[in-house]
XYZ file of N, CA and C in Angstrom:
567
model
N 48.534 -21.037 74.707
C 47.977 -20.000 74.980
C 47.453 -19.419 73.688
N 47.819 -20.032 72.534
C 47.107 -19.600 71.496
C 45.500 -20.358 71.119
N 45.274 -21.369 71.692
C 44.127 -22.128 71.824
C 42.959 -21.317 73.142
N 43.316 -20.827 74.119
C 42.797 -20.406 75.131
C 42.337 -19.052 74.265
N 43.120 -18.133 73.627
C 42.575 -16.942 73.251
C 41.678 -17.132 71.969
N 41.811 -18.348 71.275
C 41.099 -18.811 70.146
C 39.563 -19.079 70.669
N 39.378 -19.446 72.096
C 38.272 -20.211 72.653
C 37.630 -18.905 73.209
N 38.297 -17.970 73.656
C 37.857 -16.940 74.092
C 37.132 -15.988 73.047
N 37.974 -15.994 71.939
C 37.580 -15.081 70.989
C 36.093 -15.726 70.367
N 35.830 -17.174 70.170
C 34.783 -17.734 70.058
C 33.527 -17.721 70.984
N 34.010 -17.542 72.298
C 33.016 -17.174 73.137
C 32.491 -15.659 72.970
N 33.307 -14.995 72.853
C 32.805 -13.278 72.340
C 32.108 -12.966 71.102
N 32.375 -14.164 69.973
C 31.656 -13.994 68.908
C 30.269 -14.686 69.043
N 30.171 -15.718 70.007
C 29.046 -16.391 70.241
C 27.720 -15.294 71.069
N 28.836 -14.459 71.961
C 27.807 -13.418 72.847
C 27.264 -12.526 71.622
N 28.152 -12.032 70.826
C 27.789 -11.110 69.905
C 26.711 -11.442 69.018
N 26.680 -12.489 68.551
C 25.475 -13.361 67.681
C 24.215 -13.423 68.577
N 24.473 -13.758 69.807
C 23.192 -13.790 70.409
C 22.743 -12.400 70.664
N 23.503 -11.434 71.165
C 22.902 -9.947 71.003
C 22.029 -9.274 69.902
N 22.928 -9.808 68.748
C 22.519 -9.466 67.435
C 20.963 -10.123 67.100
N 20.800 -11.198 67.614
C 19.483 -12.191 67.314
C 18.502 -11.265 68.290
N 18.874 -10.761 69.369
C 17.773 -10.320 70.415
C 17.456 -8.932 69.627
N 18.337 -8.276 69.090
C 18.123 -6.830 68.540
C 17.261 -7.078 67.200
N 17.240 -8.064 66.532
C 16.740 -8.407 65.569
C 15.110 -8.621 65.785
N 15.068 -9.351 67.126
C 13.724 -9.737 67.485
C 12.871 -8.742 68.050
N 13.713 -7.830 68.436
C 13.002 -6.332 68.953
C 12.685 -5.644 67.995
N 13.469 -5.638 66.895
C 12.869 -4.828 65.451
C 11.604 -5.484 64.973
N 11.532 -6.928 64.914
C 10.425 -7.174 64.273
C 8.902 -7.278 65.193
N 9.366 -7.222 66.459
C 8.046 -6.850 67.374
C 7.744 -5.565 67.258
N 8.531 -4.408 66.833
C 8.301 -3.311 66.708
C 7.553 -2.899 65.377
N 7.667 -3.822 64.155
C 7.234 -3.818 62.994
C 5.668 -4.283 63.209
N 5.632 -5.174 63.815
C 4.179 -5.965 64.433
C 3.455 -5.094 64.781
N 3.760 -4.118 65.956
C 3.110 -3.431 66.557
C 2.542 -2.168 65.543
N 3.338 -1.850 64.677
C 3.096 -0.761 63.752
C 2.182 -1.320 62.871
N 1.948 -2.351 62.426
C 0.927 -2.835 61.421
C -0.410 -2.712 62.232
N -0.292 -3.330 63.552
C -1.499 -3.652 64.221
C -2.009 -2.204 64.508
N -1.218 -1.129 64.523
C -1.668 0.302 64.667
C -2.565 0.725 63.345
N -1.862 0.409 62.377
C -2.239 0.687 61.128
C -3.706 -0.099 60.743
N -3.687 -1.024 61.377
C -5.107 -1.782 60.913
C -6.267 -1.156 61.409
N -5.939 -0.652 63.186
C -6.971 0.173 63.709
C -7.090 1.104 63.422
N -6.353 1.891 62.522
C -6.690 3.100 61.547
C -7.668 2.809 60.748
N -7.527 2.013 60.016
C -8.167 1.468 58.856
C -9.872 0.953 59.341
N -9.696 0.161 60.360
C -11.097 -0.018 61.026
C -11.922 1.232 61.358
N -11.188 1.938 61.953
C -11.626 3.220 62.777
C -12.526 4.069 61.456
N -11.756 4.039 60.252
C -11.896 4.666 58.735
C -13.218 4.230 58.423
N -13.576 2.948 58.616
C -14.563 1.863 58.109
C -15.837 2.219 59.079
N -15.433 2.298 60.127
C -16.869 2.786 61.126
C -17.425 4.016 60.743
N -16.310 4.956 60.612
C -16.970 6.115 60.321
C -17.568 6.269 58.831
N -17.356 5.631 57.888
C -17.852 5.405 56.373
C -19.255 5.083 56.653
N -19.212 3.908 57.604
C -20.497 3.190 57.925
C -21.451 3.918 58.461
N -21.388 5.013 59.257
C -22.044 6.246 60.023
C -22.502 6.602 58.857
N -21.454 7.373 58.116
C -22.314 8.318 57.149
C -23.039 7.389 56.083
N -23.015 6.389 55.917
C -23.950 5.571 55.026
C -25.076 5.314 55.643
N -25.188 5.175 56.988
C -26.918 5.170 57.709
C -27.405 6.158 57.735
N -26.466 7.726 57.662
C -27.207 8.991 57.691
C -27.932 9.151 56.033
N -27.028 8.791 55.365
C -27.497 8.457 54.030
C -28.884 8.027 53.396
N -28.771 6.910 54.175
C -29.827 5.806 54.095
C -31.216 6.694 54.816
N -31.067 7.298 56.054
C -32.090 7.780 56.787
C -32.659 9.118 55.730
N -31.764 9.918 55.138
C -32.229 11.040 54.449
C -32.876 10.463 53.031
N -32.434 9.372 52.692
C -33.115 8.801 51.436
C -34.539 8.560 51.742
N -34.791 7.602 52.815
C -35.907 7.254 53.546
C -37.126 8.247 53.548
N -36.199 9.241 54.189
C -37.336 10.448 54.364
C -37.603 11.227 53.325
N -36.701 11.306 52.122
C -36.946 11.900 50.971
C -38.062 11.135 50.224
N -37.783 9.825 50.347
C -38.905 8.928 49.563
C -40.154 8.800 50.129
N -40.040 8.857 51.580
C -41.533 9.366 52.119
C -42.051 10.624 51.763
N -41.553 11.812 51.676
C -42.073 12.870 51.241
C -42.594 13.089 49.764
N -41.861 12.186 48.837
C -41.962 12.387 47.554
C -43.380 11.319 47.252
N -43.525 10.317 48.372
C -44.776 9.529 48.200
C -45.859 10.404 48.580
N -45.777 10.838 49.617
C -46.682 12.183 49.921
C -47.264 13.001 49.016
N -45.972 13.555 48.359
C -46.447 14.658 47.352
C -46.780 13.834 45.995
N -46.750 12.940 46.010
C -47.461 12.052 44.678
C -48.940 11.730 45.138
N -49.171 11.317 46.369
C -50.663 11.196 46.772
C -51.222 12.510 46.416
N -50.415 13.719 47.031
C -51.115 15.223 47.051
C -51.346 15.206 45.251
N -50.525 15.016 44.506
C -50.850 15.420 43.125
C -51.957 14.673 42.656
N -52.163 13.459 43.009
C -53.130 12.661 42.587
C -54.487 13.265 43.197
N -54.445 13.485 44.317
C -55.724 14.081 44.893
C -56.221 15.304 43.880
N -54.864 16.317 43.681
C -55.306 17.424 42.750
C -55.577 17.056 41.662
N -55.131 16.207 40.941
C -55.862 15.838 39.967
C -57.226 15.087 39.699
N -57.823 14.558 40.801
C -59.049 14.157 41.075
C -59.910 15.569 40.996
N -59.455 16.241 42.076
C -60.155 17.527 41.950
C -60.465 17.974 40.803
N -59.178 18.098 39.991
C -59.442 19.072 38.880
C -60.393 18.786 37.616
N -60.692 17.271 37.851
C -61.850 17.045 37.005
C -63.260 17.406 37.641
N -63.595 17.280 38.793
C -64.504 17.712 39.682
C -64.914 19.310 39.495
N -63.653 20.292 39.593
C -63.606 21.719 39.716
C -63.122 22.275 38.320
N -63.613 22.107 37.417
C -63.179 22.987 36.343
C -63.112 24.250 36.460
N -63.892 24.969 37.408
C -63.699 26.224 37.387
C -62.186 26.706 38.124
N -61.567 25.902 38.707
C -60.518 26.106 39.305
C -59.543 25.412 38.750
N -59.521 25.087 37.516
C -58.702 24.492 36.395
C -57.223 24.974 36.338
N -57.421 26.303 36.058
C -56.107 27.020 35.882
C -55.037 26.728 36.909
N -55.879 27.413 38.469
C -54.940 27.367 39.549
C -54.517 25.954 40.111
N -55.462 24.955 39.525
C -54.798 23.603 39.902
C -53.750 23.318 39.089
N -53.814 23.503 37.831
C -52.685 23.231 36.999
C -51.420 23.921 37.469
N -51.418 25.224 38.091
C -50.195 25.804 38.333
C -49.729 25.197 39.707
N -50.524 24.718 40.417
C -50.375 23.943 41.860
C -49.662 22.693 41.312
N -50.179 22.016 40.308
C -49.639 20.734 39.743
C -48.128 20.836 39.389
N -47.673 21.993 38.816
C -46.723 22.391 37.953
C -45.792 22.720 39.315
N -46.227 23.153 40.213
C -45.195 23.593 41.354
C -44.834 22.258 41.954
N -45.870 21.382 42.184
C -45.898 20.245 42.778
C -44.834 19.191 42.019
N -45.122 19.219 41.021
C -44.273 18.513 39.925
C -42.811 18.742 40.066
N -42.374 20.077 40.079
C -40.912 20.803 40.011
C -40.548 20.331 41.447
N -41.261 19.893 42.598
C -40.898 19.636 43.797
C -40.501 18.171 43.773
N -41.494 17.304 42.892
C -41.036 15.994 42.857
C -39.657 15.795 41.988
N -39.859 16.455 41.005
C -38.546 16.436 40.185
C -37.129 16.883 41.056
N -37.411 17.748 41.868
C -36.477 18.038 42.631
C -36.099 16.973 43.748
N -36.743 16.389 44.097
C -36.863 15.301 45.144
C -36.254 14.209 44.376
N -36.945 13.973 42.905
C -36.422 12.568 42.554
C -34.663 12.812 42.139
N -34.174 14.159 41.880
C -33.028 14.343 41.583
C -32.186 14.054 42.776
N -32.751 14.591 44.234
C -32.154 14.752 45.281
C -31.871 12.791 45.519
N -33.323 11.809 45.460
C -33.047 10.987 45.562
C -31.851 10.210 44.597
N -31.789 10.537 43.346
C -30.898 9.993 42.513
C -29.324 10.223 42.786
N -29.339 11.339 43.303
C -28.124 12.104 44.145
C -27.670 10.943 45.331
N -28.786 11.236 46.050
C -28.343 10.173 47.147
C -28.115 8.708 47.092
N -28.805 8.066 45.706
C -28.501 7.052 45.485
C -26.885 6.749 45.046
N -26.406 7.639 44.327
C -25.321 7.783 43.572
C -24.385 8.079 44.797
N -24.526 8.467 45.953
C -23.732 8.800 47.011
C -23.650 7.563 47.843
N -24.581 6.947 47.955
C -24.801 5.499 48.477
C -23.907 4.172 47.662
N -24.113 4.520 46.443
C -23.532 3.589 45.789
C -21.804 3.761 45.655
N -21.502 5.013 45.680
C -20.104 5.424 45.953
C -19.689 4.858 47.241
N -20.486 5.353 48.440
C -20.052 4.720 49.638
C -20.078 3.513 49.827
N -20.583 2.417 49.068
C -20.716 1.146 48.786
C -19.418 0.617 48.100
N -19.101 1.296 47.336
C -17.856 0.860 46.724
C -16.804 1.286 47.464
N -16.664 2.317 47.935
C -15.399 2.659 49.130
C -15.554 1.933 50.138
N -16.423 1.090 50.561
C -16.887 -0.068 51.972
C -16.083 -0.974 51.291
N -16.414 -1.547 49.962
C -15.919 -2.732 49.554
C -14.650 -2.522 49.166
N -14.173 -1.341 49.035
C -12.485 -1.091 48.527
C -11.605 -1.595 49.878
N -12.507 -0.985 51.096
C -12.182 -0.766 52.339
C -11.899 -2.151 53.107
N -13.113 -2.880 52.575
C -13.190 -4.331 53.139
C -12.155 -5.256 52.443
N -11.686 -5.066 51.257
C -10.848 -5.461 50.430
C -9.441 -5.250 50.850
N -9.561 -4.010 51.403
C -8.033 -3.708 51.699
C -7.654 -4.209 52.985
N -8.804 -4.306 54.016
C -8.472 -4.944 55.496
C -8.026 -6.246 55.326
N -8.801 -7.040 54.322
C -8.766 -8.328 54.227
C -7.268 -8.712 53.741
N -6.483 -7.787 52.716
C -5.201 -8.069 52.591
C -4.334 -7.586 53.817
N -4.807 -6.703 54.300
C -3.929 -6.131 55.437
C -4.102 -7.445 56.662
N -5.366 -8.236 56.636
C -5.379 -9.191 57.738
C -4.507 -10.367 57.124
N -4.172 -10.812 55.979
C -3.293 -11.367 55.402
C -1.907 -11.337 55.578
N -1.585 -9.917 55.270
C -0.308 -9.556 55.637
C -0.014 -9.626 56.994
N -1.049 -9.575 57.889
C -0.402 -9.550 59.325
C -0.409 -10.988 59.544
N -1.409 -11.981 59.014
C -1.376 -13.384 59.367
C 0.226 -13.764 58.942
N 0.558 -13.653 57.666
C 1.876 -13.725 57.076
C 2.934 -13.570 58.060
N 2.766 -12.291 58.438
C 4.002 -11.314 59.230
C 3.913 -12.343 60.696
N 2.655 -12.636 61.622
C 2.715 -13.066 62.687
C 3.215 -14.447 62.567
N 2.718 -15.275 61.497
C 3.690 -16.843 61.345
C 5.325 -16.708 60.884
N 5.749 -15.361 60.243
C 7.055 -15.355 60.031
C 7.657 -14.959 61.535
N 7.209 -14.251 62.222
C 7.717 -13.572 63.425
C 7.499 -14.950 64.173
N 6.729 -15.852 64.488
C 6.302 -17.153 65.205
C 7.572 -17.872 64.662
N 7.981 -18.003 63.702
C 8.927 -19.002 62.993
C 10.498 -18.402 63.540
N 10.645 -16.957 63.372
C 11.739 -16.522 63.818
C 11.998 -16.828 65.128
N 10.818 -16.668 66.108
C 11.052 -16.597 67.196
C 11.662 -18.241 67.741
N 10.786 -19.139 67.057
C 11.122 -20.415 66.992
C 12.535 -20.884 66.743
N 13.014 -20.003 65.705
C 14.151 -20.258 65.202
C 15.291 -19.481 66.229
N 15.069 -18.614 66.908
C 15.952 -17.649 67.605
C 16.119 -18.542 68.826
N 14.919 -18.993 69.430
C 15.213 -20.000 70.508
C 15.843 -21.014 70.612
N 15.884 -21.658 69.170
C 16.527 -22.830 68.726
C 18.147 -22.169 69.034
N 18.529 -21.264 68.000
C 19.629 -20.881 68.044
C 20.645 -20.427 69.597
N 19.400 -19.685 70.171
C 19.844 -19.076 71.536
C 20.393 -20.433 72.538
N 19.449 -21.527 72.433
C 19.867 -22.521 72.926
C 21.035 -23.422 72.821
N 21.222 -23.377 71.448
C 22.621 -23.708 70.808
C 23.515 -23.122 71.212
N 23.684 -21.819 71.151
C 24.451 -20.680 71.506
C 24.602 -20.893 73.063
N 23.872 -21.048 73.654
C 24.122 -21.141 75.267
C 24.984 -22.458 75.695
N 24.493 -23.364 74.845
C 25.251 -24.839 74.990
C 26.613 -24.739 74.551
N 26.839 -24.033 73.515
C 28.414 -23.898 72.727
C 29.030 -23.051 73.845
N 28.703 -21.901 74.589
C 29.543 -20.942 75.405
C 29.693 -21.866 76.642
N 28.743 -22.835 77.139
C 28.780 -23.834 78.318
C 30.037 -24.723 78.041
N 30.055 -25.208 76.569
C 31.150 -26.049 76.577
C 32.362 -25.259 76.148
N 32.430 -24.113 75.622
C 33.546 -23.698 75.633
C 34.178 -23.080 77.358
N 33.187 -22.517 77.972
C 33.857 -22.648 79.469
C 34.559 -23.577 79.855
N 34.022 -24.909 79.578
C 34.163 -26.225 80.097
C 35.712 -26.350 79.433
N 35.867 -26.031 78.189
C 37.149 -26.161 77.696
C 37.989 -25.519 78.180
N 37.580 -24.052 78.457
C 38.649 -23.158 79.016
C 39.259 -23.947 80.541
N 38.028 -24.164 81.232
C 38.698 -24.811 82.413
C 39.484 -25.731 82.381
N 39.325 -26.958 81.657
C 40.195 -28.056 81.241
C 41.429 -27.347 80.749
N 41.450 -26.397 80.099
C 42.837 -25.832 79.609
C 43.672 -25.312 80.554
N 42.865 -24.576 81.379
C 43.597 -23.943 82.692
C 44.055 -24.999 83.467
N 43.167 -26.183 83.727
C 43.847 -27.234 84.486
C 44.989 -27.627 83.753
N 45.125 -27.928 82.733
C 46.111 -28.607 81.856
C 47.549 -27.541 81.872
N 47.372 -26.426 81.960
C 48.200 -25.317 82.002
C 48.833 -25.380 83.177
N 48.216 -25.426 84.440
C 48.725 -25.433 85.643
C 49.279 -26.720 85.981
N 49.015 -27.537 85.604
C 49.894 -29.144 85.621
C 51.136 -29.079 84.747
N 50.966 -28.273 83.473
C 52.155 -28.266 82.933
C 53.062 -27.466 83.715
N 52.653 -26.250 84.386
C 53.787 -25.419 85.038
C 53.839 -26.095 86.057
N 53.553 -26.735 86.935
C 54.054 -27.636 87.939
C 54.966 -28.610 87.523
N 54.759 -29.651 86.357
C 55.442 -30.364 85.784
C 57.068 -29.667 85.734
N 56.783 -28.409 84.696
C 57.779 -27.768 84.400
C 59.115 -27.063 85.422
N 58.168 -26.762 86.618
C 58.817 -26.238 87.624
C 59.623 -27.638 88.450
N 58.981 -28.531 88.630
C 59.333 -29.720 88.799
C 60.877 -30.097 88.170
N 60.622 -30.310 86.748
C 61.705 -30.732 85.995
C 62.999 -29.339 86.053
N 62.736 -28.374 86.446
C 63.562 -27.235 86.387
C 64.337 -27.327 87.886
N 64.025 -27.995 88.728
C 64.157 -28.163 90.120
C 65.420 -29.285 89.998
N 64.821 -30.182 88.996
C 65.967 -31.403 88.734
C 67.043 -30.714 88.257
């Protein structure tokens, strides 16, 4: 009777171990999904930053073109200044005004360049972060794959052990039945 109880207890323990492994696998699958979701968010943020960068580049090109146009206009005014001494004072004022615009545009260009450099640094930081996340995901995937393989091996072993225990129980039941029959026959004597 003690061996039968021990065998049943071992069968119960094996079943519990199998259930625990199942829960562990489900938890790892959930963590994997969370990491994939986080990566998707980071990629969306990188796309948004690239869009901002493209906008700044377009504004820079527009400002640069305007600066070149103003520079040409300034050169034309300076040529006319030599030929038109009578309007020297007015042209000087015009030039000062244009210089202010050019300086303003130059400051704007410097500011846009600083913005572009900052965006570039942020993009590089994000790319580095994504690379680190990719490495982390790869390591997690490898670990999950290994854990799945280990779980499959363990499940296979546990299943075989359970089958063996079932067979042992059946054998013990037959032996017990035979012992009862023999005991019954002995008692009749």
